[in-house]
Coordinates of C-alpha atoms in Angstrom, one line a residue:
M14 CA -26.6 38.6 40.8
I15 CA -24.3 35.7 41.8
C16 CA -26.0 33.5 39.2
R17 CA -25.5 36.2 36.5
L18 CA -21.8 36.6 37.3
F19 CA -21.4 32.8 37.2
T20 CA -23.0 32.6 33.8
I21 CA -20.8 35.4 32.5
Y22 CA -17.6 33.7 33.8
F23 CA -18.6 30.3 32.6
T24 CA -19.4 31.6 29.1
F25 CA -16.0 33.4 29.1
F26 CA -14.3 30.2 30.2
L27 CA -16.0 28.1 27.4
C28 CA -15.0 30.7 24.8
L29 CA -11.4 30.7 26.0
L30 CA -11.4 26.9 26.0
F31 CA -12.8 26.8 22.5
T32 CA -10.3 29.4 21.2
F33 CA -7.3 27.3 22.4
F34 CA -8.5 23.8 22.2
V35 CA -10.2 23.7 18.8
P36 CA -7.2 24.9 16.7
Y37 CA -5.0 22.3 18.5
V38 CA -7.4 19.5 17.6
H39 CA -7.8 20.7 14.1
S40 CA -4.1 21.1 13.4
N41 CA -3.3 17.6 14.7
N42 CA -5.9 16.0 12.5
Q43 CA -4.4 17.4 9.3
L44 CA -1.6 15.7 7.4
D45 CA 1.2 18.0 6.3
T46 CA 4.3 17.5 4.2
N47 CA 6.2 19.6 6.7
F48 CA 4.9 17.8 9.8
Y49 CA 8.3 16.6 11.1
D50 CA 10.5 19.6 9.9
G51 CA 11.0 20.7 13.4
S52 CA 10.8 17.5 15.4
C53 CA 12.8 15.2 13.0
P54 CA 14.5 17.2 10.3
N55 CA 16.6 14.3 9.0
L56 CA 13.7 11.9 8.5
A57 CA 13.6 12.0 4.7
T58 CA 17.4 11.3 4.5
I59 CA 17.2 8.4 6.9
V60 CA 14.3 6.8 5.0
R61 CA 15.8 7.2 1.6
Y62 CA 19.1 5.7 2.7
G63 CA 17.4 2.8 4.3
V64 CA 15.4 2.1 1.2
W65 CA 18.4 2.5 -1.1
S66 CA 20.4 0.0 1.0
A67 CA 17.5 -2.5 1.0
I68 CA 17.1 -2.4 -2.8
K69 CA 20.8 -2.6 -3.3
N70 CA 20.8 -5.9 -1.3
D71 CA 17.5 -7.2 -2.8
N72 CA 16.4 -5.9 -6.1
R73 CA 12.8 -7.2 -5.5
M74 CA 12.4 -4.9 -2.5
A75 CA 10.8 -1.9 -4.2
A76 CA 7.9 -4.1 -5.4
S77 CA 7.7 -5.7 -2.0
L78 CA 7.4 -2.4 -0.2
L79 CA 4.8 -1.2 -2.6
R80 CA 2.7 -4.3 -2.0
L81 CA 3.3 -4.0 1.8
H82 CA 1.9 -0.5 1.7
F83 CA -1.1 -1.4 -0.4
H84 CA -2.0 -4.3 1.9
D85 CA -1.8 -2.0 4.9
C86 CA -3.9 0.8 3.4
I87 CA -6.6 -1.3 1.9
V88 CA -7.4 -2.9 5.2
N89 CA -9.0 -0.3 7.5
G90 CA -6.6 2.5 6.3
C91 CA -2.9 3.4 6.3
D92 CA -2.2 2.7 10.0
A93 CA 0.8 0.3 9.9
S94 CA -1.5 -2.5 11.3
V95 CA 0.0 -4.9 8.8
L96 CA 3.3 -4.6 10.6
L97 CA 1.9 -5.9 14.0
D98 CA 2.9 -9.3 15.2
D99 CA 0.3 -11.6 16.7
T100 CA -0.5 -11.1 20.4
P101 CA -2.7 -12.8 23.0
Y102 CA -5.3 -10.1 22.3
F103 CA -5.5 -10.2 18.5
T104 CA -4.4 -12.2 15.5
G105 CA -2.5 -9.9 13.2
E106 CA -2.6 -9.4 9.4
K107 CA 0.8 -10.9 8.6
N108 CA -0.7 -14.4 8.5
A109 CA -3.9 -13.5 6.6
S110 CA -4.2 -15.6 3.5
P111 CA -3.1 -12.9 1.0
N112 CA 0.0 -12.2 3.2
R113 CA 1.1 -15.5 4.7
N114 CA 4.5 -16.6 3.3
S115 CA 4.5 -13.9 0.7
L116 CA 4.5 -10.4 2.3
R117 CA 8.0 -9.0 2.4
G118 CA 9.8 -5.8 3.5
M119 CA 8.7 -5.6 7.2
E120 CA 12.3 -5.8 8.3
V121 CA 13.2 -2.8 6.1
I122 CA 10.7 -0.7 7.9
D123 CA 11.8 -2.0 11.2
N124 CA 15.4 -1.1 10.5
I125 CA 14.5 2.4 9.3
K126 CA 12.3 2.9 12.4
E127 CA 15.3 1.9 14.6
Q128 CA 17.4 4.6 13.0
V129 CA 14.7 7.2 13.3
E130 CA 14.1 6.3 17.0
R131 CA 17.8 7.0 17.7
Q132 CA 17.5 10.5 16.4
C133 CA 13.9 11.3 17.1
P134 CA 12.5 9.1 19.9
S135 CA 8.8 8.5 20.0
T136 CA 8.2 11.0 17.3
V137 CA 7.6 9.4 13.9
S138 CA 5.0 6.8 13.2
C139 CA 5.6 3.5 11.5
A140 CA 2.7 4.4 9.1
D141 CA 4.5 7.6 8.0
I142 CA 7.8 5.7 7.6
L143 CA 6.1 3.1 5.4
S144 CA 4.4 5.8 3.3
L145 CA 7.7 7.6 2.8
A146 CA 9.6 4.4 2.1
V147 CA 7.3 3.4 -0.8
R148 CA 7.6 6.8 -2.5
E149 CA 11.4 6.5 -2.3
A150 CA 11.4 2.9 -3.5
I151 CA 9.4 3.7 -6.6
D152 CA 11.5 6.8 -7.4
L153 CA 14.7 4.7 -7.1
V154 CA 13.5 2.1 -9.7
G155 CA 12.6 4.7 -12.2
G156 CA 9.0 5.5 -11.3
P157 CA 7.3 8.8 -10.5
S158 CA 7.5 10.7 -7.2
W159 CA 4.7 12.3 -5.3
P160 CA 4.2 14.5 -2.2
V161 CA 3.7 12.5 1.0
A162 CA 1.7 14.4 3.6
L163 CA 2.7 13.2 7.1
G164 CA 1.2 13.1 10.6
R165 CA -0.3 9.6 10.6
R166 CA -0.4 7.6 13.8
D167 CA -0.2 3.9 14.3
A168 CA -2.9 1.4 15.0
T169 CA -3.0 -0.4 18.3
K170 CA -4.7 -3.5 16.9
A171 CA -4.9 -5.6 13.7
N172 CA -7.5 -8.0 12.3
R173 CA -6.7 -11.0 10.2
M174 CA -10.3 -11.7 9.3
E175 CA -10.7 -8.2 7.8
A176 CA -7.4 -8.6 5.9
N177 CA -8.8 -11.8 4.4
Q178 CA -12.0 -9.9 3.4
Q179 CA -10.7 -6.6 2.2
I180 CA -7.5 -7.3 0.2
P181 CA -8.3 -7.9 -3.5
S182 CA -7.5 -11.4 -4.8
P183 CA -6.1 -12.2 -8.3
F184 CA -8.9 -14.8 -8.6
E185 CA -11.8 -12.4 -8.0
P186 CA -14.0 -10.9 -10.7
L187 CA -13.2 -7.3 -11.6
D188 CA -16.5 -6.2 -10.2
N189 CA -15.4 -7.4 -6.7
I190 CA -12.0 -5.7 -7.0
I191 CA -13.6 -2.4 -8.1
A192 CA -16.0 -2.6 -5.1
K193 CA -13.1 -3.1 -2.7
F194 CA -11.4 0.0 -4.1
T195 CA -14.5 2.1 -4.1
S196 CA -15.2 1.2 -0.5
K197 CA -12.0 3.0 0.4
G198 CA -12.9 6.1 -1.6
L199 CA -10.9 5.1 -4.7
N200 CA -12.4 5.1 -8.1
L201 CA -12.1 3.2 -11.4
R202 CA -9.1 5.2 -12.6
D203 CA -7.3 4.4 -9.4
V204 CA -8.0 0.7 -10.0
V205 CA -6.4 0.8 -13.4
A206 CA -3.5 3.1 -12.4
L207 CA -2.6 1.2 -9.3
S208 CA -2.7 -2.1 -11.1
G209 CA 0.3 -0.7 -13.0
A210 CA 2.2 -1.5 -9.8
H211 CA 2.5 -4.9 -11.4
T212 CA 5.1 -3.5 -13.8
I213 CA 7.7 -4.6 -11.1
G214 CA 7.9 -7.6 -8.8
Y215 CA 7.0 -11.2 -8.8
A216 CA 4.0 -13.4 -8.1
R217 CA 3.9 -16.9 -6.6
C218 CA 2.9 -19.7 -9.0
L219 CA 0.0 -20.4 -6.7
T220 CA -1.7 -17.1 -7.8
F221 CA -1.8 -17.9 -11.6
K222 CA -1.0 -21.6 -12.0
R223 CA -4.5 -22.6 -12.8
R224 CA -4.2 -20.6 -16.0
L225 CA -1.4 -22.9 -17.1
F226 CA -3.0 -26.3 -16.8
D227 CA -6.6 -26.3 -15.8
F228 CA -8.3 -22.9 -16.5
Q229 CA -11.8 -22.8 -15.0
G230 CA -11.9 -26.6 -14.7
S231 CA -11.4 -27.1 -18.5
G232 CA -8.3 -29.3 -18.1
R233 CA -6.6 -27.0 -20.6
P234 CA -4.6 -23.7 -20.3
D235 CA -6.2 -20.3 -20.5
P236 CA -6.7 -19.8 -24.2
V237 CA -6.1 -16.0 -23.9
L238 CA -2.6 -16.5 -22.5
A239 CA 0.1 -15.9 -25.2
S240 CA 1.7 -19.2 -26.2
S241 CA 5.3 -17.9 -25.7
L242 CA 4.6 -16.9 -22.2
L243 CA 2.6 -20.1 -21.5
S244 CA 5.6 -22.3 -22.3
K245 CA 7.9 -20.2 -20.0
L246 CA 5.5 -20.3 -17.1
Q247 CA 4.8 -24.0 -17.4
S248 CA 8.6 -24.6 -17.1
T249 CA 8.8 -22.2 -14.1
C250 CA 5.7 -23.6 -12.4
P251 CA 5.4 -27.4 -13.0
N252 CA 1.9 -28.8 -12.4
G253 CA 1.6 -29.9 -8.8
D254 CA 1.6 -28.4 -5.3
T255 CA 5.4 -28.4 -4.9
S256 CA 5.7 -25.4 -7.2
N257 CA 3.1 -23.2 -5.4
S258 CA 5.8 -21.1 -3.7
Y259 CA 7.9 -20.6 -6.8
I260 CA 7.8 -17.2 -8.4
A261 CA 7.6 -15.6 -11.8
P262 CA 7.9 -11.9 -12.9
L263 CA 4.7 -9.9 -13.2
D264 CA 6.4 -8.1 -16.1
S265 CA 8.8 -10.4 -17.9
N266 CA 10.2 -7.7 -20.1
T267 CA 11.3 -5.0 -17.6
T268 CA 10.9 -6.8 -14.2
L269 CA 12.9 -4.4 -12.1
T270 CA 12.1 -1.1 -13.8
F271 CA 9.0 0.9 -13.1
D272 CA 7.5 1.8 -16.5
N273 CA 4.3 1.3 -18.5
E274 CA 5.4 -2.1 -20.0
Y275 CA 2.7 -3.8 -17.9
Y276 CA 0.0 -2.3 -20.0
R277 CA 1.8 -3.2 -23.3
N278 CA 2.0 -6.8 -22.0
L279 CA -1.8 -6.8 -21.6
L280 CA -2.2 -5.9 -25.3
Y281 CA -0.2 -9.0 -26.3
N282 CA -2.0 -11.3 -23.8
K283 CA 1.0 -11.4 -21.5
G284 CA -0.7 -10.3 -18.3
L285 CA 0.3 -12.8 -15.6
L286 CA -2.7 -12.7 -13.3
E287 CA -6.4 -13.2 -14.2
S288 CA -7.1 -9.8 -12.6
D289 CA -4.5 -8.2 -14.9
M290 CA -6.1 -9.5 -18.1
A291 CA -9.6 -8.5 -16.8
L292 CA -8.7 -4.8 -17.2
L293 CA -8.5 -5.3 -21.0
S294 CA -11.6 -7.4 -21.3
D295 CA -13.9 -4.9 -19.5
R296 CA -15.1 -1.9 -21.4
R297 CA -15.0 0.3 -18.3
T298 CA -11.2 -0.2 -17.9
S299 CA -9.9 -1.2 -21.3
S300 CA -9.7 2.3 -22.8
M301 CA -7.6 3.5 -19.8
A302 CA -5.3 0.4 -20.0
Y303 CA -4.8 1.1 -23.8
F304 CA -4.1 4.7 -23.1
Y305 CA -1.4 4.0 -20.4
S306 CA 0.2 1.5 -22.8
T307 CA 0.9 4.4 -25.2
D308 CA 1.5 7.3 -22.8
Q309 CA 3.9 6.6 -19.9
Y310 CA 3.8 10.2 -18.8
S311 CA 0.1 10.1 -18.2
F312 CA 0.4 6.8 -16.4
Y313 CA 3.1 8.2 -14.1
N314 CA 0.9 11.3 -13.3
D315 CA -2.2 9.2 -12.6
F316 CA -0.3 6.6 -10.6
A317 CA 1.2 9.3 -8.4
A318 CA -2.2 10.9 -7.9
S319 CA -3.7 7.5 -7.0
M320 CA -0.8 6.8 -4.5
V321 CA -1.6 10.1 -2.8
K322 CA -5.2 9.1 -2.4
L323 CA -4.3 5.6 -1.3
S324 CA -1.8 6.9 1.3
N325 CA -4.6 9.1 2.9
V326 CA -7.1 6.3 3.3
G327 CA -8.4 5.9 6.8
V328 CA -5.4 7.5 8.5
L329 CA -5.3 8.0 12.3
T330 CA -4.3 11.5 13.4
G331 CA -4.3 13.7 16.5
I332 CA -4.9 11.7 19.6
Q333 CA -5.9 8.6 17.7
G334 CA -3.7 5.5 17.8
Q335 CA -0.1 6.0 19.0
I336 CA 3.5 6.4 17.9
R337 CA 4.7 2.8 18.2
R338 CA 8.3 2.6 19.4
K339 CA 8.7 -0.7 17.5
C340 CA 6.6 -1.4 14.4
G341 CA 5.9 -5.0 15.3
S342 CA 4.3 -4.3 18.7
V343 CA 2.0 -1.9 20.5
N344 CA 3.2 0.3 23.3
Y345 CA 1.9 -0.9 26.6

């Protein structure tokens, strides 16, 4: 009799626990555009003002924030690990080869986080702030907007080796770049649409200089590169290591405006990076690149959809990770 009563009470206890615990876990593992409506209602305003101020002071910042977000999400997911400084316990991603001396915008996210912490302490993750900031940045320079579901949490570690391995390189064959995208759940259309991010911003001469003087060891420039652009770039990036850190616009026509000019540049052999021009020479991607060059509306729609997918890659939610008080360091 005692055993039977124990079994009944224990079963009731398990059912009660399941009833209360499972919905809690489920809800905390779902991103939601209204996630901070009650806990930090002024979040969107704080982020937008912070991004607006940053772009006003530095017209390259929209492109820099977009690149910062991509380099975060493509390495083990959108968890703000890219913002972590080196510690005695791990070497962060800031000094990985694709990021060292070129990644920008961390201080913008730090400043916004500081403002958010004053109003909503220990509430909003750096990963969510970065995701919101990118959306606002692109909107402010003429690009599309998209819904940002929130509720991400921040990583407690970073990995420089994985950043070196997972971030696509402008020197890689297109097959390699596609493989890196698909490993994150992105598809071929996402590759082409997200490459349109190169409609704004600049690239270091180091990333394309071999096209100007010694393409593939030939001792001559890349024959595909338009002669008018070649002469400009050779002037901007003289042959030699001293010019490696100099910069040139990815889109020389509308450098600071988000539009579809990037794809039109490809048609005239004015893509700056080898990975840009590869989109036009591969039959899997060329038709989409041509299409976006003629239809900015479709490019905007597809870019926005791809940004939603990218922003949801590998997110930490619920009890995973933490809400870092400062974006550059883990809470201990």
